[in-house]
Each structure stands twice: as C-alpha cells, then as structure tokens.
Amino acid sequence: NEMRDRVELLIPGVSEKRTFIGTFHAFCTQILRQHGSHIGINPDFGIFGQKEDQEALLRDALQEEIDNGKSFSLRDISLLPAIKELRSRLVTPEKAYLKNYNLHQKEVYELYENTLKAQNILDFEGLILESCRLLHLVPAVAARIRQTYPFWMIDEFQDTTPAQYFLLHYLSGGVFKNVFVVADDDQIIYQWAGASYQQILKFKKDYEPEFIQLVENHRCPPEIVTMANQLVGNNKQRSPERTPTLASRTTPLNAAIFTQFDTDEIEKLSIAQAIAELGEANWGKVVILGRTRYLIEPYLDALKIFSVKATLSQRRDNFVSPQFVWLHALLDQAVRPTNRRFFEILTNAANRICNLELDATLLAVESDAIGMNHYEYWAKVAKESSNILAQKLGELAYNLAQSRVAWKKIIVEAIPLLVDNAKGDEGISDADEDLIVWNIILKEIRMENG
C-alpha cells in the first residue's frame, strides 16, 4: 500500500487504470482466482498465511487419521517447517516421492496437501507453487498476462526466492524481456528464505538488461555513507560495475544525541519526559524504534505517565483486534461454511469480545446433528444468550446466514458496533487500526472489481 500511495502521488489516477502494484503473493492470488480453475482450483479459495492456522489444519488432519488407525502422531506437526521448505522450493508431494525424501515426511506432506485441497485453502507457499504450475501447464495464461501487462517492474529484486524467479520465468515464457528490476546486491537480507546473489546473475544472463546505478544516497548523512562504503567493499558477491555511493546531504547540527542511562527504567522515563517536553503539537513527529514489540511496550507505559498519547505500529499479516478477527471469520464462514478452522476463529474471537465461554468443537457437533451451518448455529446460540452484545452479533450473523447478498448492509451495521466495543482511554485501539486496514482492503477490492 505504501508503494501504491507513493506512485499515486506522482501519477494521480494510476490505480484507476488497473495498474497492478502489489506483492508476489497478491499477484499470484489474482492469477489463481481468475485462472486457477484450469488446474482445479476454485476461485473462492481461502488463504492460511499464519503458522497457527497451518498447524491447526495439520493437527486436525493428523487426529482424524489417528482415529482411523493410521500410523501418524500429533508429533508430526513438527514436520510442518520441512514441508513448507519443500513447497517453497516447488517440490510437490509427487516430486518428493520421486526424489527419495524421508518416506514418513512425504506421507505427512501428502496429508497436508490433500487437506488444503479438500478445504479449498492455499498457504503462502502454495500461492507461488500453484501459480507456477498453472503457468507451466497452461502457457496461454502467461501469454494473456504479458498482453495485459506489457511493462513489468520488480522492486527489492535481491530478496526474491528461487520460486519467485521461476514464477518470473514462467510468466515471461522465455521471450518477454521488458522487465525492469531494482536491486542492491549489498542488501541481500533474506538468504535464509532462499535469496541469493545468484538470482541477480541469472537475471543478467536471462534478460540481458541495461545496468543503471543510482549513485547518490539521499537518506543518510555522509558519515554513515562513508562507513557503509568501507564495510560493503569487503563483499565478494557484488556487481563489478558498481562505484561507491555518494552522500547528497549534509549533517545538520545536533543530528544525533548520545545519552547514557544507569538503568532501563531511568532510560524509559527520561525519553518519555523528553518527548513530553517537546509539546503536544510535536508528538506526532516522534518515532521510537525497537526490534520487537516486547522492547517497545514499556515505552508506551512510560509515555502514559507523562500523558503522551502514542500508538504501537507494527506489520500486520492479519487483523489483530478480536472485533475484526470475528468479522473477517464471519465473512469467511459465509463463503466456506464447512471450514472448521474459520469457525474456531469466529467462536474464540466472539468469546473475547463478549466474555463468553462457547466451545467451538461442541457447537460444531451440535450443528452437524441438526443439519445447520456452524456459524448459523453459533448465531442461534448467541441470540439466545443473556449477553446483549452477543445477541446483537448473533443477529448480524443470522442475517448473513439467511442472505449472503446482504453482506454489505451487515458490515455497515457491524463495524460501528465492534469499534465502539473496543473503545478505551489509551489512544488508538487495535480495532481503530484494523478499521484503517479494512478500509484500505475495501478500496482495493473496489478498484479491482469495480
């Protein structure tokens, strides 16, 4: 979204021209929703990007096999990282059998793959893998993409994985070379995921690009640029055409203040006090950076002591607040009512919102016994509870179960109710931030589908 916003500032209206600006995974999602039926993928597939969801899916599948007397164990969940590694290298279960990988690992992999297919789910590795399979088996899809998008640019190319490079290969079909990549071979930081200097060498060989170096650094002061040049000059794997980077800015006075504190507690309070003394008009210009949320949260507590309002910003792969987790799960259930994982998420989120103690497994068994959709049965139970908020959420879920076409109206009613429920006196809530993300996603859907 940041990239799209920046481009929109430079070229107003570019998003309305159906220019695609997004990640590899987002592009693969679009390809598979539009063309995945060629290889048996339903367009309404769900996406499990979180480790917890993938583990829960495999755990349920293993438990079912164990109950049927098969030679599996719940300890086989520990094989999931190895399975994901195989998928990230485009190794399917069939290829795993041919390449003589560990037999039991292959059987667990096959179970995981079959469960994903049965529940119409793709994980992140599957988005790339299945897109490569589609483009390889149905090259006409790649030809159509080349016709639709005659100009390609890939940012941060140095961090692409071998699977993503294969995706580019299948998309280009070996004939399309109108590809512009932005890369810095001194910043290959995702080697653990397969990124490699070899990717840059392959690109130079396969696409014969013109080399353009952006020599000037507009971000860092000269001292930083000088030290960086000295450091990266020791790298052995870097483009021989490169020349040292030049600093284009000067260092302002008092650009850096170095302070030493006796304890962590004194450090937090001193920094919070210094921010408070800047005045409320300047608080929005201040950023505190830390490697983990664990390190940053104590500073939030210190800022509250000085009545400085602050919010914790972090990357979000999914919604964080139980309010929007519930709403997202509800819409997922409307599309995939038999998916147990989404039902568990819906039930657990509602329990947190309304202080309920409903058991998703028990509700699923009871709903199956009377032939009712899981989330519709949850709605029935919630409506009959003594909890006022649960009654309101149950009414919304019940209305969606009766008419999926009314989803827009239901969302309009649900969001104010959910956001108000999350209100507190400590600045911006997780629900407030999730609402911003929700509106961005809604805007993207409208731009893509009209």
Short mmCIF file of C-alpha atoms in Angstrom, two decimals:
data_model
loop_
_atom_site.label_atom_id
_atom_site.label_comp_id
_atom_site.label_asym_id
_atom_site.label_seq_id
_atom_site.Cartn_x
_atom_site.Cartn_y
_atom_site.Cartn_z
CA ASN A 1 0.00 0.00 0.00
CA GLU A 2 2.89 2.36 0.71
CA MET A 3 4.25 1.75 -2.78
CA ARG A 4 0.83 2.36 -4.33
CA ASP A 5 0.35 5.57 -2.35
CA ARG A 6 3.74 6.88 -3.45
CA VAL A 7 3.06 6.12 -7.10
CA GLU A 8 -0.39 7.68 -6.81
CA LEU A 9 1.19 10.93 -5.58
CA LEU A 10 3.48 11.03 -8.61
CA ILE A 11 0.90 9.80 -11.12
CA PRO A 12 -2.62 10.70 -9.90
CA GLY A 13 -5.23 8.21 -11.04
CA VAL A 14 -2.76 5.42 -11.86
CA SER A 15 -4.60 2.96 -9.61
CA GLU A 16 -7.81 3.55 -11.53
CA LYS A 17 -6.04 2.44 -14.73
CA ARG A 18 -5.79 -1.11 -13.33
CA THR A 19 -2.05 -0.82 -12.86
CA PHE A 20 -1.10 -3.68 -10.54
CA ILE A 21 1.03 -2.66 -7.57
CA GLY A 22 1.46 -5.40 -5.00
CA THR A 23 3.44 -8.35 -3.69
CA PHE A 24 4.25 -11.61 -5.45
CA HIS A 25 1.66 -13.33 -3.26
CA ALA A 26 -1.02 -10.75 -4.07
CA PHE A 27 -0.32 -11.13 -7.79
CA CYS A 28 -0.47 -14.92 -7.53
CA THR A 29 -3.76 -14.65 -5.66
CA GLN A 30 -5.19 -12.59 -8.51
CA ILE A 31 -3.91 -15.05 -11.13
CA LEU A 32 -5.32 -18.09 -9.34
CA ARG A 33 -8.71 -16.50 -8.66
CA GLN A 34 -9.03 -15.62 -12.35
CA HIS A 35 -7.45 -18.68 -13.98
CA GLY A 36 -6.94 -21.34 -11.29
CA SER A 37 -9.94 -23.35 -12.50
CA HIS A 38 -7.70 -24.61 -15.33
CA ILE A 39 -5.85 -26.73 -12.77
CA GLY A 40 -8.77 -27.48 -10.44
CA ILE A 41 -8.52 -24.55 -8.01
CA ASN A 42 -11.83 -22.96 -7.00
CA PRO A 43 -11.71 -19.15 -7.23
CA ASP A 44 -13.10 -18.64 -3.72
CA PHE A 45 -10.15 -20.35 -2.00
CA GLY A 46 -9.10 -19.20 1.45
CA ILE A 47 -5.54 -18.27 2.40
CA PHE A 48 -3.74 -19.51 5.52
CA GLY A 49 -0.74 -17.25 5.96
CA GLN A 50 -0.32 -17.74 9.70
CA LYS A 51 1.67 -20.57 11.27
CA GLU A 52 -1.09 -21.12 13.84
CA ASP A 53 -3.72 -21.74 11.14
CA GLN A 54 -1.46 -24.14 9.23
CA GLU A 55 -0.60 -26.08 12.38
CA ALA A 56 -4.27 -26.31 13.37
CA LEU A 57 -5.20 -27.61 9.92
CA LEU A 58 -2.47 -30.28 10.03
CA ARG A 59 -3.30 -31.18 13.64
CA ASP A 60 -6.96 -31.83 12.78
CA ALA A 61 -5.97 -33.90 9.75
CA LEU A 62 -3.49 -35.97 11.78
CA GLN A 63 -6.03 -36.55 14.55
CA GLU A 64 -8.58 -37.83 12.04
CA GLU A 65 -6.02 -40.23 10.56
CA ILE A 66 -5.01 -41.40 14.06
CA ASP A 67 -8.67 -42.02 14.93
CA ASN A 68 -8.91 -44.15 11.78
CA GLY A 69 -5.96 -46.30 12.88
CA LYS A 70 -3.35 -44.78 10.57
CA SER A 71 0.32 -44.64 11.62
CA PHE A 72 0.51 -40.92 12.33
CA SER A 73 1.24 -38.96 15.51
CA LEU A 74 0.44 -35.43 16.63
CA ARG A 75 4.21 -35.02 16.94
CA ASP A 76 4.22 -34.99 13.12
CA ILE A 77 3.18 -31.33 13.35
CA SER A 78 6.90 -30.70 13.86
CA LEU A 79 7.40 -31.66 10.19
CA LEU A 80 5.49 -28.60 9.01
CA PRO A 81 8.60 -26.37 8.62
CA ALA A 82 10.22 -29.06 6.44
CA ILE A 83 7.03 -29.33 4.38
CA LYS A 84 6.92 -25.56 3.90
CA GLU A 85 10.58 -25.64 2.84
CA LEU A 86 9.76 -28.25 0.17
CA ARG A 87 6.82 -26.17 -1.06
CA SER A 88 8.96 -23.03 -1.19
CA ARG A 89 11.32 -24.96 -3.49
CA LEU A 90 8.35 -26.01 -5.69
CA VAL A 91 8.68 -29.65 -4.59
CA THR A 92 5.21 -31.25 -4.67
CA PRO A 93 4.38 -34.49 -2.79
CA GLU A 94 4.72 -36.37 -6.07
CA LYS A 95 8.22 -34.97 -6.63
CA ALA A 96 9.10 -35.73 -3.01
CA TYR A 97 8.35 -39.42 -3.63
CA LEU A 98 10.46 -39.41 -6.80
CA LYS A 99 13.41 -37.73 -5.07
CA ASN A 100 13.53 -40.29 -2.23
CA TYR A 101 12.86 -37.92 0.65
CA ASN A 102 12.05 -39.40 4.06
CA LEU A 103 9.01 -41.66 3.50
CA HIS A 104 7.07 -40.62 6.59
CA GLN A 105 7.74 -36.95 5.90
CA LYS A 106 6.34 -37.45 2.40
CA GLU A 107 3.20 -39.10 3.80
CA VAL A 108 2.62 -36.20 6.21
CA TYR A 109 3.26 -33.76 3.36
CA GLU A 110 0.71 -35.56 1.20
CA LEU A 111 -1.83 -35.46 4.03
CA TYR A 112 -1.24 -31.71 4.49
CA GLU A 113 -1.58 -31.09 0.75
CA ASN A 114 -4.76 -33.17 0.44
CA THR A 115 -6.31 -31.41 3.44
CA LEU A 116 -5.57 -28.00 1.93
CA LYS A 117 -7.25 -29.07 -1.31
CA ALA A 118 -10.24 -30.62 0.46
CA GLN A 119 -10.87 -27.41 2.40
CA ASN A 120 -10.15 -25.14 -0.61
CA ILE A 121 -7.24 -23.48 1.19
CA LEU A 122 -3.85 -22.27 -0.01
CA ASP A 123 -0.89 -21.34 2.18
CA PHE A 124 1.62 -18.67 1.12
CA GLU A 125 3.98 -21.24 -0.36
CA GLY A 126 1.05 -22.74 -2.25
CA LEU A 127 0.20 -19.42 -3.89
CA ILE A 128 3.59 -19.37 -5.63
CA LEU A 129 3.72 -23.13 -6.24
CA GLU A 130 0.25 -23.35 -7.79
CA SER A 131 0.81 -20.23 -9.89
CA CYS A 132 3.98 -21.77 -11.31
CA ARG A 133 2.10 -25.00 -12.01
CA LEU A 134 -0.70 -23.08 -13.74
CA LEU A 135 1.64 -21.03 -15.92
CA HIS A 136 3.69 -24.11 -16.79
CA LEU A 137 0.70 -26.28 -17.71
CA VAL A 138 -1.38 -23.51 -19.33
CA PRO A 139 1.10 -21.15 -21.05
CA ALA A 140 -1.82 -19.29 -22.65
CA VAL A 141 -2.48 -17.73 -19.23
CA ALA A 142 1.06 -16.33 -19.17
CA ALA A 143 0.61 -15.03 -22.73
CA ARG A 144 -2.56 -13.22 -21.67
CA ILE A 145 -0.77 -11.67 -18.68
CA ARG A 146 2.02 -10.43 -20.95
CA GLN A 147 -0.59 -8.87 -23.20
CA THR A 148 -2.44 -7.26 -20.27
CA TYR A 149 0.71 -6.01 -18.55
CA PRO A 150 3.37 -5.12 -21.18
CA PHE A 151 5.60 -3.33 -18.63
CA TRP A 152 6.97 -5.05 -15.53
CA MET A 153 8.95 -3.72 -12.58
CA ILE A 154 10.15 -5.76 -9.61
CA ASP A 155 11.37 -3.93 -6.52
CA GLU A 156 13.87 -5.34 -3.99
CA PHE A 157 14.81 -7.99 -6.53
CA GLN A 158 17.83 -9.07 -4.48
CA ASP A 159 15.43 -10.64 -1.97
CA THR A 160 13.47 -12.76 -4.45
CA THR A 161 13.48 -16.51 -3.83
CA PRO A 162 14.20 -19.24 -6.41
CA ALA A 163 10.46 -19.98 -6.54
CA GLN A 164 9.68 -16.34 -7.31
CA TYR A 165 12.34 -16.36 -10.03
CA PHE A 166 10.72 -19.47 -11.53
CA LEU A 167 7.43 -17.58 -11.44
CA LEU A 168 9.04 -14.75 -13.42
CA HIS A 169 10.46 -17.31 -15.85
CA TYR A 170 7.06 -18.92 -16.45
CA LEU A 171 5.39 -15.52 -16.79
CA SER A 172 7.91 -14.29 -19.35
CA GLY A 173 7.82 -17.54 -21.29
CA GLY A 174 11.46 -17.11 -22.26
CA VAL A 175 10.50 -14.49 -24.86
CA PHE A 176 9.34 -11.44 -22.89
CA LYS A 177 12.22 -9.27 -21.68
CA ASN A 178 10.56 -5.92 -20.96
CA VAL A 179 11.40 -6.31 -17.27
CA PHE A 180 12.89 -3.61 -15.02
CA VAL A 181 14.24 -4.68 -11.64
CA VAL A 182 15.52 -2.61 -8.73
CA ALA A 183 18.17 -4.46 -6.75
CA ASP A 184 21.02 -3.90 -4.34
CA ASP A 185 23.37 -6.86 -4.11
CA ASP A 186 24.79 -5.41 -0.88
CA GLN A 187 21.41 -5.81 0.83
CA ILE A 188 20.56 -9.48 0.38
CA ILE A 189 18.97 -9.99 3.80
CA TYR A 190 16.60 -12.91 3.08
CA GLN A 191 19.22 -15.58 2.41
CA TRP A 192 17.50 -17.81 4.99
CA ALA A 193 14.47 -17.83 2.65
CA GLY A 194 16.49 -18.62 -0.47
CA ALA A 195 17.52 -15.14 -1.65
CA SER A 196 20.91 -15.23 -3.33
CA TYR A 197 23.34 -13.21 -5.41
CA GLN A 198 22.90 -15.98 -7.98
CA GLN A 199 19.41 -14.61 -8.67
CA ILE A 200 20.93 -11.35 -9.90
CA LEU A 201 23.44 -13.22 -12.06
CA LYS A 202 20.63 -15.33 -13.54
CA PHE A 203 18.62 -12.24 -14.34
CA LYS A 204 21.59 -10.63 -16.12
CA LYS A 205 22.08 -13.79 -18.17
CA ASP A 206 18.42 -14.46 -19.00
CA TYR A 207 17.21 -10.90 -19.67
CA GLU A 208 20.38 -9.06 -20.77
CA PRO A 209 19.37 -5.81 -19.02
CA GLU A 210 20.97 -2.39 -19.22
CA PHE A 211 22.76 -1.55 -15.95
CA ILE A 212 21.87 1.75 -14.26
CA GLN A 213 23.36 2.67 -10.88
CA LEU A 214 21.76 5.23 -8.59
CA VAL A 215 24.96 6.61 -7.10
CA GLU A 216 23.60 9.29 -4.75
CA ASN A 217 22.26 8.46 -1.31
CA HIS A 218 19.61 10.99 -0.25
CA ARG A 219 18.74 9.41 3.12
CA CYS A 220 21.89 9.13 5.21
CA PRO A 221 24.45 11.67 6.41
CA PRO A 222 27.98 11.48 4.93
CA GLU A 223 29.44 9.68 7.97
CA ILE A 224 27.04 6.77 7.53
CA VAL A 225 27.60 6.56 3.77
CA THR A 226 31.39 6.53 4.22
CA MET A 227 31.25 3.74 6.79
CA ALA A 228 28.82 1.76 4.64
CA ASN A 229 31.11 2.01 1.59
CA GLN A 230 34.05 0.75 3.66
CA LEU A 231 32.00 -2.14 5.01
CA VAL A 232 30.34 -3.40 1.81
CA GLY A 233 33.60 -3.03 -0.09
CA ASN A 234 34.57 -6.34 1.53
CA ASN A 235 31.64 -8.17 -0.08
CA LYS A 236 32.85 -10.67 -2.66
CA GLN A 237 29.49 -11.20 -4.36
CA ARG A 238 28.57 -7.82 -5.81
CA SER A 239 28.24 -6.33 -9.29
CA PRO A 240 31.68 -5.34 -10.65
CA GLU A 241 30.15 -2.31 -12.44
CA ARG A 242 29.27 -0.63 -9.14
CA THR A 243 31.00 2.52 -7.93
CA PRO A 244 31.00 3.80 -4.32
CA THR A 245 27.82 5.53 -3.16
CA LEU A 246 27.91 9.32 -2.73
CA ALA A 247 26.16 11.25 0.05
CA SER A 248 23.96 14.05 -1.27
CA ARG A 249 23.01 15.59 2.08
CA THR A 250 24.94 17.25 4.85
CA THR A 251 24.76 16.52 8.54
CA PRO A 252 22.71 19.13 10.46
CA LEU A 253 23.88 20.35 13.85
CA ASN A 254 22.78 18.17 16.78
CA ALA A 255 21.62 15.50 14.34
CA ALA A 256 22.43 12.80 16.88
CA ILE A 257 22.32 12.94 20.66
CA PHE A 258 24.08 10.14 22.55
CA THR A 259 22.92 9.65 26.12
CA GLN A 260 23.82 7.01 28.68
CA PHE A 261 21.45 5.80 31.42
CA ASP A 262 22.12 3.79 34.56
CA THR A 263 19.02 1.55 34.28
CA ASP A 264 16.36 0.59 31.77
CA GLU A 265 13.71 2.24 33.95
CA ILE A 266 15.57 5.57 34.02
CA GLU A 267 16.07 5.35 30.25
CA LYS A 268 12.34 4.85 29.54
CA LEU A 269 11.21 7.63 31.86
CA SER A 270 13.87 10.08 30.63
CA ILE A 271 12.97 9.52 26.99
CA ALA A 272 9.25 9.80 27.75
CA GLN A 273 9.84 13.06 29.64
CA ALA A 274 11.94 14.47 26.77
CA ILE A 275 9.13 13.69 24.32
CA ALA A 276 6.52 15.24 26.61
CA GLU A 277 8.58 18.44 26.84
CA LEU A 278 8.50 18.81 23.04
CA GLY A 279 4.86 19.82 23.34
CA GLU A 280 1.73 18.07 22.10
CA ALA A 281 1.99 19.75 18.68
CA ASN A 282 5.25 17.85 18.05
CA TRP A 283 4.36 14.44 19.47
CA GLY A 284 3.19 13.20 16.07
CA LYS A 285 6.69 13.82 14.67
CA VAL A 286 8.37 11.40 17.10
CA VAL A 287 9.13 7.74 16.40
CA ILE A 288 10.58 5.20 18.84
CA LEU A 289 12.04 2.19 17.04
CA GLY A 290 12.68 -1.22 18.54
CA ARG A 291 13.39 -4.70 17.25
CA THR A 292 10.42 -6.35 18.95
CA ARG A 293 7.08 -5.38 20.47
CA TYR A 294 8.39 -6.66 23.81
CA LEU A 295 11.08 -3.95 23.84
CA ILE A 296 8.71 -1.16 22.79
CA GLU A 297 5.73 -1.73 25.09
CA PRO A 298 7.50 -0.41 28.25
CA TYR A 299 7.97 2.93 26.48
CA LEU A 300 4.22 3.13 25.91
CA ASP A 301 3.74 2.71 29.66
CA ALA A 302 6.30 5.44 30.36
CA LEU A 303 4.64 7.82 27.88
CA LYS A 304 1.28 7.33 29.63
CA ILE A 305 2.84 8.57 32.87
CA PHE A 306 3.52 11.89 31.12
CA SER A 307 0.08 11.87 29.40
CA VAL A 308 1.63 11.46 25.95
CA LYS A 309 -0.73 9.64 23.61
CA ALA A 310 1.02 7.07 21.42
CA THR A 311 0.18 4.05 19.33
CA LEU A 312 2.18 0.91 18.63
CA SER A 313 2.59 0.37 14.90
CA GLN A 314 3.67 -2.98 13.55
CA ARG A 315 3.37 -5.11 10.46
CA ARG A 316 0.05 -6.92 10.32
CA ASP A 317 -0.42 -10.04 8.24
CA ASN A 318 -3.91 -10.46 9.68
CA PHE A 319 -6.34 -8.47 11.77
CA VAL A 320 -5.29 -8.12 15.40
CA SER A 321 -8.36 -6.97 17.31
CA PRO A 322 -10.91 -9.66 18.22
CA GLN A 323 -13.60 -7.41 16.75
CA PHE A 324 -12.21 -7.53 13.21
CA VAL A 325 -10.95 -11.10 13.57
CA TRP A 326 -14.59 -12.02 14.27
CA LEU A 327 -15.94 -10.02 11.32
CA HIS A 328 -13.34 -11.47 8.95
CA ALA A 329 -14.05 -15.01 10.16
CA LEU A 330 -17.79 -14.43 9.77
CA LEU A 331 -17.39 -13.46 6.11
CA ASP A 332 -15.08 -16.45 5.58
CA GLN A 333 -17.72 -18.72 7.09
CA ALA A 334 -20.37 -17.30 4.78
CA VAL A 335 -18.22 -18.36 1.79
CA ARG A 336 -16.84 -21.59 3.30
CA PRO A 337 -19.39 -22.70 5.93
CA THR A 338 -17.82 -26.16 6.38
CA ASN A 339 -14.35 -24.87 7.29
CA ARG A 340 -13.76 -25.76 10.94
CA ARG A 341 -10.72 -23.51 11.39
CA PHE A 342 -12.60 -20.35 10.46
CA PHE A 343 -15.42 -21.42 12.78
CA GLU A 344 -12.98 -21.84 15.67
CA ILE A 345 -11.56 -18.37 14.97
CA LEU A 346 -15.07 -16.87 14.87
CA THR A 347 -16.11 -18.54 18.12
CA ASN A 348 -12.93 -17.69 20.01
CA ALA A 349 -12.99 -14.06 18.85
CA ALA A 350 -16.62 -13.70 19.94
CA ASN A 351 -15.73 -15.20 23.32
CA ARG A 352 -13.10 -12.48 23.78
CA ILE A 353 -15.44 -9.70 22.65
CA CYS A 354 -18.45 -10.75 24.71
CA ASN A 355 -16.79 -12.63 27.61
CA LEU A 356 -18.46 -15.86 26.52
CA GLU A 357 -17.23 -19.42 27.04
CA LEU A 358 -18.65 -21.18 23.99
CA ASP A 359 -16.82 -24.30 22.79
CA ALA A 360 -16.33 -24.38 19.01
CA THR A 361 -15.95 -28.18 18.88
CA LEU A 362 -19.15 -28.77 20.85
CA LEU A 363 -21.08 -26.22 18.76
CA ALA A 364 -19.86 -27.89 15.55
CA VAL A 365 -21.04 -31.31 16.73
CA GLU A 366 -24.43 -29.93 17.77
CA SER A 367 -24.90 -28.05 14.49
CA ASP A 368 -23.96 -31.14 12.45
CA ALA A 369 -26.53 -33.15 14.39
CA ILE A 370 -29.36 -30.85 13.29
CA GLY A 371 -28.00 -30.16 9.80
CA MET A 372 -27.29 -26.46 10.33
CA ASN A 373 -24.27 -24.43 9.19
CA HIS A 374 -21.78 -23.97 12.01
CA TYR A 375 -21.85 -20.18 12.06
CA GLU A 376 -25.65 -20.11 11.71
CA TYR A 377 -25.88 -22.35 14.77
CA TRP A 378 -23.43 -20.08 16.61
CA ALA A 379 -25.71 -17.15 15.71
CA LYS A 380 -28.70 -19.02 17.15
CA VAL A 381 -26.88 -19.71 20.42
CA ALA A 382 -25.57 -16.13 20.66
CA LYS A 383 -29.04 -14.67 20.07
CA GLU A 384 -30.43 -16.80 22.90
CA SER A 385 -27.73 -15.78 25.40
CA SER A 386 -28.23 -13.17 28.12
CA ASN A 387 -25.30 -11.11 26.81
CA ILE A 388 -26.62 -8.03 24.97
CA LEU A 389 -23.59 -7.64 22.69
CA ALA A 390 -23.63 -11.35 21.86
CA GLN A 391 -27.31 -11.03 20.95
CA LYS A 392 -26.51 -8.21 18.52
CA LEU A 393 -23.61 -10.08 16.91
CA GLY A 394 -25.73 -13.20 16.72
CA GLU A 395 -28.46 -11.26 14.94
CA LEU A 396 -25.94 -9.97 12.37
CA ALA A 397 -24.51 -13.45 11.80
CA TYR A 398 -28.01 -14.93 11.49
CA ASN A 399 -29.00 -12.32 8.90
CA LEU A 400 -25.89 -13.15 6.87
CA ALA A 401 -26.72 -16.85 7.01
CA GLN A 402 -30.20 -16.11 5.67
CA SER A 403 -28.98 -13.88 2.83
CA ARG A 404 -25.34 -13.61 1.79
CA VAL A 405 -26.20 -10.85 -0.69
CA ALA A 406 -26.91 -8.60 2.31
CA TRP A 407 -23.27 -8.71 3.43
CA LYS A 408 -22.61 -5.02 2.71
CA LYS A 409 -25.53 -3.90 4.87
CA ILE A 410 -24.45 -6.26 7.64
CA ILE A 411 -20.88 -4.90 7.59
CA VAL A 412 -22.14 -1.32 7.75
CA GLU A 413 -24.12 -2.24 10.87
CA ALA A 414 -21.38 -4.36 12.42
CA ILE A 415 -18.37 -2.05 12.21
CA PRO A 416 -19.64 0.83 14.44
CA LEU A 417 -20.85 -1.73 16.97
CA LEU A 418 -17.49 -3.51 17.03
CA VAL A 419 -15.32 -0.37 17.09
CA ASP A 420 -17.40 1.18 19.89
CA ASN A 421 -16.98 -2.04 21.86
CA ALA A 422 -13.19 -1.68 21.61
CA LYS A 423 -13.06 1.96 22.71
CA GLY A 424 -10.76 2.80 25.59
CA ASP A 425 -8.98 5.79 27.07
CA GLU A 426 -5.48 4.80 25.96
CA GLY A 427 -5.24 6.31 22.49
CA ILE A 428 -5.84 4.38 19.29
CA SER A 429 -7.11 0.82 19.83
CA ASP A 430 -6.22 -2.25 17.77
CA ALA A 431 -9.75 -2.07 16.36
CA ASP A 432 -9.17 1.52 15.20
CA GLU A 433 -6.02 0.45 13.35
CA ASP A 434 -7.78 -2.62 11.95
CA LEU A 435 -10.53 -0.34 10.67
CA ILE A 436 -7.94 1.64 8.70
CA VAL A 437 -6.64 -1.61 7.17
CA TRP A 438 -10.21 -2.76 6.50
CA ASN A 439 -10.99 0.41 4.55
CA ILE A 440 -7.77 0.06 2.54
CA ILE A 441 -8.67 -3.52 1.60
CA LEU A 442 -12.20 -2.45 0.70
CA LYS A 443 -10.79 0.27 -1.56
CA GLU A 444 -8.51 -2.27 -3.27
CA ILE A 445 -11.40 -4.66 -3.86
CA ARG A 446 -13.47 -1.88 -5.40
CA MET A 447 -10.60 -0.86 -7.68
CA GLU A 448 -10.07 -4.44 -8.79
CA ASN A 449 -13.70 -5.46 -9.25
CA GLY A 450 -15.46 -2.14 -9.78
#
